[in-house]
Amino acid sequence: EDQVTQSPEALRLQEGESSSLNCSYTVSGLRGLFWYRQDPGKGPEFLFTLYSAGEEKEKERLKATLTKKESFLHITAPKPEDSATYLCAVVYNQGGKLIFGQGTELSVKP
Amino acid sequence: DGGITQSPKYLFRKEGQNVTLSCEQNLNHDAMYWYRQDPGQGLRLIYYSQIVNDFQKGDIAEGYSVSREKKESFPLTVTSAQKNPTAFYLCASTPHRLNTEAFFGQGTRLTVV
């Protein structure tokens, strides 16, 4: 079954404490993997697109990486404003569907 | 400014009623999607459309219907057959049918009263 799984479900960090979020996928023919940030009561905001294993993207304190089976979102020295739910999604060969993981809720305390 | 507009932001429905959620985009995107989000869960795909006058069921289409008569518009009707419609509904669009990031609206929160 085509699936996207994120871990952990929730993560609590102290300000400045670096960590990583995981997104594993079991789909055939990955066309693209996307990371989004979602604040409560709002629509997801696009962060990164990754297309092939070995690819990396960076934006401020965030860095996304991709292997053949999973992606990591590394957060370096997080700040309280990084608190949000981070969603991973994939598009794959079975035409046009964009499917999401269940998200990781990140809380960064000062 | 280009973007996706969902309306209304909040919607209350009595049991047994059908309601329609609006989604309009002025980004000239080909594909549009509807997702449902429940507390503590990710986004689940209801319906998607890659071109005008064509759409496909997602993973949880039962109790919902859509139309795609115009490129800019993809309304979602929540019918009385949907047993648990209270949720946060999100509309998205992409410029191409595959492998391009999706842009989201700000969502509609539907509550059954």
Short mmCIF file of C-alpha atoms in Angstrom, two decimals:
data_model
loop_
_atom_site.label_atom_id
_atom_site.label_comp_id
_atom_site.label_asym_id
_atom_site.label_seq_id
_atom_site.Cartn_x
_atom_site.Cartn_y
_atom_site.Cartn_z
CA GLU A 1 0.00 0.00 0.00
CA ASP A 2 1.28 3.46 -0.89
CA GLN A 3 2.00 5.25 2.32
CA VAL A 4 3.69 8.25 3.92
CA THR A 5 4.62 8.04 7.61
CA GLN A 6 6.03 10.83 9.75
CA SER A 7 7.80 10.52 13.09
CA PRO A 8 7.68 11.51 15.81
CA GLU A 9 4.04 12.62 16.08
CA ALA A 10 5.07 15.36 18.51
CA LEU A 11 8.43 16.85 19.43
CA ARG A 12 9.22 19.25 22.23
CA LEU A 13 12.53 21.10 22.12
CA GLN A 14 14.24 23.79 24.11
CA GLU A 15 15.29 26.86 22.19
CA GLY A 16 18.65 26.11 20.55
CA GLU A 17 18.26 22.33 20.80
CA SER A 18 18.74 20.91 17.28
CA SER A 19 16.81 17.86 16.09
CA SER A 20 15.38 16.07 13.04
CA LEU A 21 11.94 15.09 11.80
CA ASN A 22 11.48 11.97 9.69
CA CYS A 23 9.25 11.20 6.70
CA SER A 24 9.34 7.67 5.32
CA TYR A 25 7.48 6.65 2.18
CA THR A 26 6.54 3.41 0.48
CA VAL A 27 5.47 4.47 -2.99
CA SER A 28 6.67 3.36 -6.40
CA GLY A 29 8.08 5.92 -8.75
CA LEU A 30 8.52 8.97 -6.54
CA ARG A 31 8.05 12.14 -8.59
CA GLY A 32 8.57 14.65 -5.80
CA LEU A 33 8.61 15.01 -2.01
CA PHE A 34 7.40 18.20 -0.34
CA TRP A 35 7.73 19.70 3.12
CA TYR A 36 5.13 22.14 4.46
CA ARG A 37 4.72 24.13 7.65
CA GLN A 38 1.20 24.55 9.09
CA ASP A 39 0.21 26.97 11.84
CA PRO A 40 -3.00 26.31 13.81
CA GLY A 41 -6.16 27.14 11.88
CA LYS A 42 -4.29 27.99 8.68
CA GLY A 43 -3.42 26.35 5.39
CA PRO A 44 -0.02 24.69 4.91
CA GLU A 45 2.84 26.87 3.75
CA PHE A 46 5.29 25.39 1.26
CA LEU A 47 8.91 24.95 2.42
CA PHE A 48 10.87 22.58 0.13
CA THR A 49 10.65 20.26 -2.85
CA LEU A 50 13.05 17.31 -3.26
CA TYR A 51 13.13 15.20 -6.41
CA SER A 52 15.97 12.69 -6.17
CA ALA A 53 18.00 10.78 -3.58
CA GLY A 54 20.95 12.78 -2.32
CA GLU A 55 19.28 16.12 -2.88
CA GLU A 56 19.38 18.73 -0.10
CA LYS A 57 17.63 22.08 0.35
CA GLU A 58 18.18 24.74 3.03
CA LYS A 59 16.22 27.71 4.30
CA GLU A 60 17.28 29.62 7.40
CA ARG A 61 17.37 27.06 10.27
CA LEU A 62 15.80 24.27 8.20
CA LYS A 63 17.50 21.70 5.99
CA ALA A 64 15.70 18.95 4.08
CA THR A 65 17.39 15.81 2.76
CA LEU A 66 16.15 12.86 0.70
CA THR A 67 17.11 9.19 0.40
CA LYS A 68 15.41 6.42 -1.56
CA LYS A 69 13.14 5.57 1.38
CA GLU A 70 12.89 8.66 3.56
CA SER A 71 13.39 12.36 4.03
CA PHE A 72 14.63 14.29 7.02
CA LEU A 73 13.89 17.84 8.06
CA HIS A 74 16.77 19.03 10.22
CA ILE A 75 16.15 21.99 12.50
CA THR A 76 19.28 23.74 13.73
CA ALA A 77 19.13 25.92 16.85
CA PRO A 78 15.33 26.30 16.72
CA LYS A 79 13.47 29.33 18.02
CA PRO A 80 9.96 29.51 19.52
CA GLU A 81 8.64 30.89 16.22
CA ASP A 82 9.54 27.58 14.58
CA SER A 83 6.72 25.95 16.59
CA ALA A 84 4.21 24.52 14.09
CA THR A 85 3.09 21.28 12.52
CA TYR A 86 5.43 20.09 9.76
CA LEU A 87 3.84 18.04 6.99
CA CYS A 88 5.47 15.81 4.41
CA ALA A 89 3.77 14.94 1.09
CA VAL A 90 4.64 12.95 -2.03
CA VAL A 91 3.61 12.77 -5.65
CA TYR A 92 4.33 9.45 -7.34
CA ASN A 93 3.76 7.52 -10.55
CA GLN A 94 0.13 6.67 -9.89
CA GLY A 95 -0.92 9.88 -11.58
CA GLY A 96 -1.60 13.17 -10.00
CA LYS A 97 -2.31 12.31 -6.38
CA LEU A 98 -0.58 14.31 -3.68
CA ILE A 99 -0.65 12.33 -0.43
CA PHE A 100 0.37 13.53 3.02
CA GLY A 101 1.80 12.07 6.18
CA GLN A 102 0.05 12.75 9.47
CA GLY A 103 2.49 15.50 10.44
CA THR A 104 4.89 16.24 13.31
CA GLU A 105 3.81 18.84 15.84
CA LEU A 106 6.90 20.78 16.92
CA SER A 107 6.95 22.88 20.06
CA VAL A 108 10.01 25.01 20.89
CA LYS A 109 10.15 26.46 24.39
CA PRO A 110 12.24 29.53 25.27
CA ASP B 1 -2.31 39.25 -5.67
CA GLY B 2 -2.53 35.72 -6.98
CA GLY B 3 -3.68 32.98 -4.70
CA ILE B 4 -6.35 30.55 -3.61
CA THR B 5 -9.46 31.81 -1.87
CA GLN B 6 -11.67 29.56 0.21
CA SER B 7 -15.00 30.69 1.55
CA PRO B 8 -16.52 30.84 3.99
CA LYS B 9 -13.88 30.59 6.71
CA TYR B 10 -16.42 29.14 9.17
CA LEU B 11 -19.55 27.20 8.24
CA PHE B 12 -22.25 25.68 10.39
CA ARG B 13 -24.52 22.97 9.04
CA LYS B 14 -27.59 21.36 10.44
CA GLU B 15 -27.81 17.61 10.24
CA GLY B 16 -29.41 16.46 6.99
CA GLN B 17 -28.37 19.53 5.03
CA ASN B 18 -26.05 19.74 2.06
CA VAL B 19 -23.48 22.54 2.09
CA THR B 20 -21.06 23.79 -0.57
CA LEU B 21 -17.56 25.04 0.12
CA SER B 22 -16.05 27.45 -2.37
CA CYS B 23 -12.50 27.33 -3.76
CA GLU B 24 -11.31 29.83 -6.36
CA GLN B 25 -7.77 30.32 -7.71
CA ASN B 26 -6.33 33.00 -9.99
CA LEU B 27 -2.95 31.31 -10.43
CA ASN B 28 -3.87 29.69 -13.77
CA HIS B 29 -3.16 26.29 -12.20
CA ASP B 30 -4.30 23.12 -13.93
CA ALA B 31 -4.82 20.79 -10.97
CA MET B 32 -6.93 21.35 -7.88
CA TYR B 33 -7.43 19.26 -4.74
CA TRP B 34 -9.71 19.00 -1.71
CA TYR B 35 -8.43 17.67 1.59
CA ARG B 36 -9.98 17.05 4.96
CA GLN B 37 -8.02 17.51 8.19
CA ASP B 38 -9.11 16.19 11.57
CA PRO B 39 -7.40 17.03 14.88
CA GLY B 40 -4.08 15.23 15.24
CA GLN B 41 -4.25 13.83 11.72
CA GLY B 42 -2.69 14.70 8.42
CA LEU B 43 -4.49 15.75 5.27
CA ARG B 44 -6.69 13.14 3.65
CA LEU B 45 -7.53 13.47 -0.04
CA ILE B 46 -11.23 13.78 -0.89
CA TYR B 47 -11.25 14.61 -4.62
CA TYR B 48 -8.82 15.99 -7.17
CA SER B 49 -9.06 17.39 -10.67
CA GLN B 50 -6.27 17.63 -13.21
CA ILE B 51 -8.22 19.39 -15.96
CA VAL B 52 -11.56 21.11 -16.48
CA ASN B 53 -14.59 18.80 -16.62
CA ASP B 54 -12.64 15.90 -15.13
CA PHE B 55 -12.08 14.80 -11.53
CA GLN B 56 -11.14 11.67 -9.58
CA LYS B 57 -12.03 10.29 -6.18
CA GLY B 58 -9.43 10.42 -3.47
CA ASP B 59 -9.21 8.19 -0.42
CA ILE B 60 -12.33 9.45 1.40
CA ALA B 61 -14.78 10.56 -1.32
CA GLU B 62 -17.93 9.00 0.16
CA GLY B 63 -20.47 11.64 1.11
CA TYR B 64 -18.82 14.37 -0.96
CA SER B 65 -19.23 15.67 -4.51
CA VAL B 66 -17.34 18.13 -6.69
CA SER B 67 -17.50 19.85 -10.06
CA ARG B 68 -14.87 21.47 -12.29
CA GLU B 69 -16.70 23.55 -14.84
CA LYS B 70 -14.10 26.31 -14.88
CA LYS B 71 -10.32 26.17 -14.48
CA GLU B 72 -10.48 28.69 -11.63
CA SER B 73 -13.15 27.00 -9.53
CA PHE B 74 -13.47 23.65 -7.74
CA PRO B 75 -16.42 23.69 -5.30
CA LEU B 76 -16.93 20.87 -2.80
CA THR B 77 -20.39 19.80 -1.65
CA VAL B 78 -20.67 18.01 1.66
CA THR B 79 -23.84 15.96 1.42
CA SER B 80 -26.11 14.62 4.13
CA ALA B 81 -24.62 11.19 3.40
CA GLN B 82 -21.33 12.27 5.00
CA LYS B 83 -21.70 10.84 8.49
CA ASN B 84 -19.08 12.90 10.28
CA PRO B 85 -18.54 16.14 8.35
CA THR B 86 -17.17 18.29 11.16
CA ALA B 87 -13.57 19.01 10.10
CA PHE B 88 -11.17 21.53 8.61
CA TYR B 89 -11.31 21.53 4.80
CA LEU B 90 -8.39 22.64 2.66
CA CYS B 91 -8.27 23.37 -1.06
CA ALA B 92 -5.01 23.32 -3.02
CA SER B 93 -3.80 23.82 -6.58
CA THR B 94 -0.67 23.03 -8.59
CA PRO B 95 0.56 24.54 -11.85
CA HIS B 96 1.12 21.15 -13.47
CA ARG B 97 -0.40 17.76 -13.04
CA LEU B 98 2.62 16.21 -11.39
CA ASN B 99 5.65 16.93 -9.23
CA THR B 100 5.12 20.60 -8.51
CA GLU B 101 4.47 22.07 -5.10
CA ALA B 102 0.86 22.75 -4.19
CA PHE B 103 -0.44 26.08 -2.96
CA PHE B 104 -3.15 26.05 -0.30
CA GLY B 105 -6.06 28.20 0.68
CA GLN B 106 -6.65 29.20 4.30
CA GLY B 107 -9.28 26.55 4.90
CA THR B 108 -12.94 26.29 5.87
CA ARG B 109 -13.91 24.96 9.28
CA LEU B 110 -17.22 23.10 9.01
CA THR B 111 -19.21 22.30 12.13
CA VAL B 112 -22.41 20.28 12.31
CA VAL B 113 -24.86 21.69 14.83
#
